Amino acid sequence: MAILLDKNTRVICQGITGWAGTHHVTQMMEYGTKVVGGVRPGKGGRSHLNLPVFDTVSAARDETGANASIIFVPPASAAAAMIEAIEAEIPLVVTVTERVPQLDMIRVREALAGSRTRLVGANSQGVLAPGVAKLGVMATGSERPGGVGIVSRSASLTSEVVAQVSDAGLGQSTTVGVGGDPIHGLSMRDCLELFFADPETEGVVLIGEIGGFEEQEAAEFIREAKPSKPIVALIVGAHAPAERRMGHAGALAIGGAAAASAKIAALEQAGVRIAPSAGLVGRTMADALAKTH
Amino acid sequence: MRLHEFQAKSLLADYGLPCPKGAVAITAAEAESIARDLGVAPLAVKAQIHAGERGAAGGVRMAHGPAMVRSAAEALLGKKLVTAQTGEGGLTVRRVYVEAATSAVKQIYLALVVEPALGGFALLGAAQGGEEIERREREGRLVRERMTLSVGAEPDPAELDAFLAAIGLEGAAQAKAATLVAGLRRAFIELDASLIEINPLAVTADGDLFALDVKMTLDDNALFRHRDLASLRDEDDDDRVKLTSQRDQLNFVQLDGDIGLVSNGAGLGLATLDMVKAAGGRPANFMDIRTTATSLDIAHGFALLLDNPAIKTLLVNVHGGGMQSCDTIAEGLGVALRRSGRSLPVVVRLAGLNAEFARTRFKNFGCAVIEEPDMASAAQRAVTVAASGRA
């Protein structure tokens, strides 16, 4: 069992007829994901990639029994697409679209509050459960089914860590990209909660970076939850130049060494093992798992 | 996108922000004639740069009469101003804002800002505003009030009144501030702002409010729906390369070392930067190739590095993913090297999608690259090569 996805996840794609939708839906189906339809306003009734296309998410849900959606619509209409999926009560929504305006993401967060939807992203590479399903745009080939859960803000580092974990003789239960933008849906903390409850996940890798406070929030949750599973974290950006701040409020979101060390300190205090380098994440997790067994 | 004080004040005037009378000048003569037209004294002559704490750095000068305004403007225009927020290099003052000085009985701090931790935006305030707020923050005795705002619903009047009272706004001033907050919230949403900071908001003896300084930034990702605001962009000295690279679907930050870094993805780019530093090297830049970049965009990015004579070595660390594969980046590098005619050592680390294809591309372009099997060895190799080149 993985988190978020299983063999019965039935996926629709919003923006299926565009280049990105067409390309990635094809790849997802090749991976074995059950894609059951697509949504493109104005093209309802047609078919694309041998899948039925609908005008609205609710029509697609009613006709196909979909319980997940992946969104590839352009930034200007991405928020409307997410809100439509939330209102149609789709349980899992992944948004790949980059550069969604911040206030649109705030509107989406307001729609999410109290809803039945879990939103991954925006600006996310998606969710991959090796051997089960892929709801995203990540390249596959180096992943293998196993017990390491990975939650990350970075798609490129996730690919890197997946390969390292496989090279260390381990595999992945699920990888989740929470999204590279400051305001997004599912948080690192939410993912940890799901991984702790998942019997197949034996350990978790958290890949964080400077900016924001999400890693600190995750550390706080780990301290409270006291998981028996080992957690390894990689925090990058200690040597990044600090952004020039403008005004007083800017001081609240500093970058650089201070931000990285604050995150590392919070995670260490919660009992998380910090990978000494971006090249040693897989090995650190293998050592940690060897000690707990 | 950062706005200047004069731009923010002009935009926000339409939303009911009360500001002292003023106008912007690009020459000292123009500043003098504005002073004459305003016909009031004293006046403040304020350097227009994208950074705060100007007062302490001599960027805001009080002047009595047009002649003094002229000499204050002369002292500022064309000069670099270094404040606590500009970095060591400072920023060049290209405009001054000449404004009627206002005497305040209170100086309040008031801001609307996107707060990622809340997944929303919030109203921030403090009873002691002005540059005092920076000192209090440093001394750890700043009392900051916060109130969460919503895009979909107006603020609760009772909650807002309590917030305003907590930052020292009462009576007539409180009622005016409540109206002001409503206007600023509307501006924030309509203009897709990520920050509107009024510091200080002056309260006069009569209970009137005046925004003495405004800092405002707009969300770059939302500029597509504000074509009219695009002309407000004023490129700072250090932003030019950054902006060029944004057009090419790259994120670029100039540093002062000798190893040029290229990665796909911000996370991998930051990790590469950290590893080069850990190996004792000096990165010349941070560069992240966005997933939407074409090989031509990437070639432009490489050209930025090849044009920098300080760079002795390139380190290309790529983990090809579903959105950006190794061969596209190899092609970008091949094109850029061929165009520039420069030959310098290139250390590459290729993994993930189309790594093998990328090797073929390098061969076809005639690029002699030094390939390393993993991130750590590649970072180490680049540092060694750059050091031998320096010797």
Short mmCIF file of C-alpha atoms in Angstrom, two decimals, chain B residues 20-256:
data_model
loop_
_atom_site.label_atom_id
_atom_site.label_comp_id
_atom_site.label_asym_id
_atom_site.label_seq_id
_atom_site.Cartn_x
_atom_site.Cartn_y
_atom_site.Cartn_z
CA PRO B 20 1.27 64.37 1.50
CA LYS B 21 1.52 66.40 -1.73
CA GLY B 22 4.55 65.57 -3.79
CA ALA B 23 6.07 64.80 -7.18
CA VAL B 24 8.99 62.91 -8.61
CA ALA B 25 12.09 64.44 -10.24
CA ILE B 26 14.98 63.05 -12.25
CA THR B 27 17.10 66.23 -12.15
CA ALA B 28 17.90 68.74 -9.42
CA ALA B 29 16.38 71.56 -11.50
CA GLU B 30 13.16 69.61 -11.76
CA ALA B 31 13.18 69.01 -8.00
CA GLU B 32 13.58 72.74 -7.43
CA SER B 33 10.66 73.60 -9.68
CA ILE B 34 8.46 71.01 -7.94
CA ALA B 35 9.34 72.66 -4.63
CA ARG B 36 8.32 76.01 -6.03
CA ASP B 37 5.02 74.61 -7.34
CA LEU B 38 4.21 72.91 -4.04
CA GLY B 39 4.78 76.23 -2.30
CA VAL B 40 5.03 74.72 1.17
CA ALA B 41 7.92 74.24 3.58
CA PRO B 42 9.54 72.22 4.92
CA LEU B 43 9.86 69.56 2.25
CA ALA B 44 11.32 66.08 2.28
CA VAL B 45 13.61 65.03 -0.60
CA LYS B 46 13.57 61.25 -0.77
CA ALA B 47 15.81 58.92 -2.77
CA GLN B 48 13.70 56.48 -4.82
CA ILE B 49 15.38 53.10 -4.50
CA HIS B 50 13.99 49.60 -3.98
CA ALA B 51 15.06 49.34 -0.34
CA GLY B 52 14.14 50.65 3.08
CA GLU B 53 15.99 52.29 5.97
CA ARG B 54 16.86 55.20 3.71
CA GLY B 55 16.57 57.78 6.48
CA ALA B 56 19.45 56.43 8.55
CA ALA B 57 21.59 56.24 5.41
CA GLY B 58 21.02 59.89 4.44
CA GLY B 59 18.54 59.06 1.69
CA VAL B 60 15.79 61.33 3.05
CA ARG B 61 16.68 64.99 3.48
CA MET B 62 14.64 67.81 4.92
CA ALA B 63 14.77 71.07 2.99
CA HIS B 64 13.43 74.58 3.58
CA GLY B 65 12.71 76.21 0.27
CA PRO B 66 13.42 75.41 -3.39
CA ALA B 67 17.17 76.18 -3.26
CA MET B 68 17.71 73.67 -0.46
CA VAL B 69 15.59 71.11 -2.30
CA ARG B 70 17.84 71.57 -5.31
CA SER B 71 21.03 71.00 -3.35
CA ALA B 72 19.50 67.99 -1.53
CA ALA B 73 18.52 66.49 -4.90
CA GLU B 74 22.01 67.15 -6.27
CA ALA B 75 23.50 65.34 -3.30
CA LEU B 76 21.36 62.27 -3.98
CA LEU B 77 20.87 61.92 -7.74
CA GLY B 78 23.30 59.68 -9.55
CA LYS B 79 24.90 58.53 -6.29
CA LYS B 80 24.90 55.10 -4.75
CA LEU B 81 22.93 54.86 -1.56
CA VAL B 82 23.88 52.09 0.85
CA THR B 83 21.26 51.23 3.47
CA ALA B 84 20.89 48.27 5.81
CA GLN B 85 18.69 46.66 3.12
CA THR B 86 20.63 47.31 -0.11
CA GLY B 87 23.67 45.13 0.42
CA GLU B 88 27.22 46.50 0.38
CA GLY B 89 27.11 47.75 -3.20
CA GLY B 90 24.15 50.04 -2.60
CA LEU B 91 21.67 51.15 -5.23
CA THR B 92 21.97 54.08 -7.64
CA VAL B 93 19.51 56.90 -7.01
CA ARG B 94 17.93 57.86 -10.33
CA ARG B 95 14.90 59.71 -9.00
CA VAL B 96 13.98 61.75 -5.97
CA TYR B 97 10.51 62.32 -4.59
CA VAL B 98 9.85 65.82 -3.29
CA GLU B 99 7.08 65.84 -0.74
CA ALA B 100 5.50 68.15 1.83
CA ALA B 101 6.83 67.27 5.28
CA THR B 102 4.15 66.25 7.77
CA SER B 103 4.37 66.52 11.53
CA ALA B 104 3.01 63.49 13.31
CA VAL B 105 1.97 62.86 16.87
CA LYS B 106 2.18 59.13 16.24
CA GLN B 107 3.96 56.96 13.71
CA ILE B 108 2.25 53.64 13.08
CA TYR B 109 3.45 50.60 11.14
CA LEU B 110 0.80 49.02 8.91
CA ALA B 111 1.29 46.35 6.26
CA LEU B 112 -0.60 43.84 4.17
CA VAL B 113 1.52 40.87 3.25
CA VAL B 114 1.21 37.37 1.82
CA GLU B 115 1.96 34.88 4.58
CA PRO B 116 2.81 31.45 3.18
CA ALA B 117 2.64 29.86 6.64
CA LEU B 118 -1.04 30.85 6.82
CA GLY B 119 -1.66 30.01 3.20
CA GLY B 120 -3.16 33.45 3.04
CA PHE B 121 -2.51 37.10 3.59
CA ALA B 122 -2.53 39.19 6.69
CA LEU B 123 -2.60 42.65 8.13
CA LEU B 124 0.43 43.44 10.27
CA GLY B 125 0.74 46.41 12.55
CA ALA B 126 2.80 47.98 15.29
CA ALA B 127 2.23 51.04 17.44
CA GLN B 128 5.83 52.20 17.02
CA GLY B 129 6.47 52.63 13.32
CA GLY B 130 9.02 54.48 11.25
CA GLU B 131 12.62 53.42 11.38
CA GLU B 132 12.10 52.82 15.10
CA ILE B 133 10.56 49.47 14.12
CA GLU B 134 13.89 48.16 12.80
CA ARG B 135 15.69 49.11 16.03
CA ARG B 136 12.99 47.49 18.18
CA GLU B 137 13.10 44.35 16.04
CA ARG B 138 16.89 44.11 16.46
CA GLU B 139 16.53 44.61 20.21
CA GLY B 140 13.81 41.97 20.36
CA ARG B 141 11.19 44.30 21.86
CA LEU B 142 8.89 44.81 18.93
CA VAL B 143 5.21 44.15 19.59
CA ARG B 144 3.62 43.20 16.29
CA GLU B 145 -0.11 42.67 15.85
CA ARG B 146 -1.50 40.39 13.17
CA MET B 147 -4.90 39.83 11.66
CA THR B 148 -5.63 37.26 8.98
CA LEU B 149 -7.41 38.56 5.89
CA SER B 150 -9.51 36.71 3.35
CA VAL B 151 -9.85 37.18 -0.39
CA GLY B 152 -13.46 36.03 -0.33
CA ALA B 153 -14.80 37.93 2.70
CA GLU B 154 -14.52 41.45 4.14
CA PRO B 155 -12.69 41.72 7.48
CA ASP B 156 -14.86 41.43 10.58
CA PRO B 157 -15.43 45.06 11.78
CA ALA B 158 -15.07 44.25 15.49
CA GLU B 159 -11.87 42.29 14.94
CA LEU B 160 -10.47 45.10 12.80
CA ASP B 161 -11.32 47.73 15.42
CA ALA B 162 -9.57 45.67 18.08
CA PHE B 163 -6.51 45.30 15.84
CA LEU B 164 -6.40 49.05 15.16
CA ALA B 165 -6.82 49.88 18.85
CA ALA B 166 -3.93 47.54 19.67
CA ILE B 167 -1.62 49.54 17.40
CA GLY B 168 -2.66 52.82 18.98
CA LEU B 169 -5.38 53.98 16.61
CA GLU B 170 -8.45 55.23 18.42
CA GLY B 171 -11.39 57.57 17.91
CA ALA B 172 -11.48 59.46 14.63
CA ALA B 173 -8.14 58.00 13.54
CA GLN B 174 -9.46 54.47 14.06
CA ALA B 175 -12.51 55.08 11.87
CA LYS B 176 -10.29 56.55 9.15
CA ALA B 177 -7.88 53.64 9.44
CA ALA B 178 -10.71 51.10 9.09
CA THR B 179 -11.74 52.74 5.80
CA LEU B 180 -8.08 52.83 4.76
CA VAL B 181 -7.63 49.10 5.48
CA ALA B 182 -10.70 48.30 3.38
CA GLY B 183 -9.20 50.28 0.49
CA LEU B 184 -5.77 48.70 0.86
CA ARG B 185 -7.26 45.20 0.99
CA ARG B 186 -9.11 45.94 -2.24
CA ALA B 187 -5.91 47.28 -3.82
CA PHE B 188 -3.96 44.25 -2.66
CA ILE B 189 -6.43 41.89 -4.33
CA GLU B 190 -7.11 43.93 -7.48
CA LEU B 191 -3.46 44.69 -8.19
CA ASP B 192 -2.12 41.24 -7.16
CA ALA B 193 0.24 42.70 -4.58
CA SER B 194 2.46 40.57 -2.38
CA LEU B 195 3.36 43.46 -0.08
CA ILE B 196 1.91 46.86 0.77
CA GLU B 197 3.82 48.36 3.68
CA ILE B 198 3.05 51.80 5.05
CA ASN B 199 5.78 52.84 7.39
CA PRO B 200 5.15 55.17 8.94
CA LEU B 201 1.48 55.94 8.81
CA ALA B 202 1.49 59.36 10.44
CA VAL B 203 -1.33 60.40 12.76
CA THR B 204 -1.54 64.21 12.99
CA ALA B 205 -2.73 66.25 15.96
CA ASP B 206 -6.14 66.53 14.24
CA GLY B 207 -6.46 62.76 13.94
CA ASP B 208 -5.74 62.78 10.21
CA LEU B 209 -3.74 59.97 8.62
CA PHE B 210 -0.91 60.33 6.10
CA ALA B 211 1.20 57.62 4.52
CA LEU B 212 4.74 58.98 4.74
CA ASP B 213 6.41 56.02 3.07
CA VAL B 214 5.01 53.09 1.09
CA LYS B 215 6.76 49.93 -0.04
CA MET B 216 4.92 47.78 -2.50
CA THR B 217 5.71 44.68 -4.49
CA LEU B 218 3.55 43.04 -7.11
CA ASP B 219 3.39 39.32 -7.86
CA ASP B 220 5.40 38.69 -11.04
CA ASN B 221 3.29 35.62 -11.74
CA ALA B 222 0.17 37.78 -11.97
CA LEU B 223 1.52 40.49 -14.26
CA PHE B 224 -0.15 38.80 -17.22
CA ARG B 225 -3.44 40.30 -16.02
CA HIS B 226 -1.95 43.76 -15.36
CA ARG B 227 -0.36 44.75 -18.65
CA ASP B 228 -0.80 48.42 -17.67
CA LEU B 229 1.45 47.96 -14.63
CA ALA B 230 4.35 46.38 -16.51
CA SER B 231 5.72 49.81 -17.41
CA LEU B 232 6.30 50.51 -13.71
CA ARG B 233 9.22 48.09 -13.71
CA ASP B 234 12.47 49.87 -13.00
CA GLU B 235 15.46 47.60 -13.33
CA ASP B 236 17.99 47.92 -10.52
CA ASP B 237 21.68 47.62 -11.30
CA ASP B 238 21.79 44.06 -10.03
CA ASP B 239 18.52 42.95 -11.56
CA ARG B 240 19.39 43.23 -15.23
CA VAL B 241 20.95 39.82 -15.67
CA LYS B 242 18.19 38.32 -13.56
CA LEU B 243 15.50 39.80 -15.79
CA THR B 244 17.18 38.75 -19.02
CA SER B 245 17.42 35.23 -17.69
CA GLN B 246 13.77 35.19 -16.62
CA ARG B 247 12.81 35.82 -20.21
CA ASP B 248 14.84 32.73 -21.03
CA GLN B 249 13.03 30.56 -18.48
CA LEU B 250 15.99 30.56 -16.11
CA ASN B 251 16.47 31.64 -12.53
CA PHE B 252 19.84 33.33 -12.27
CA VAL B 253 21.72 34.93 -9.42
CA GLN B 254 25.17 36.41 -9.97
CA LEU B 255 27.86 35.57 -7.39
CA ASP B 256 31.52 36.47 -7.36
#
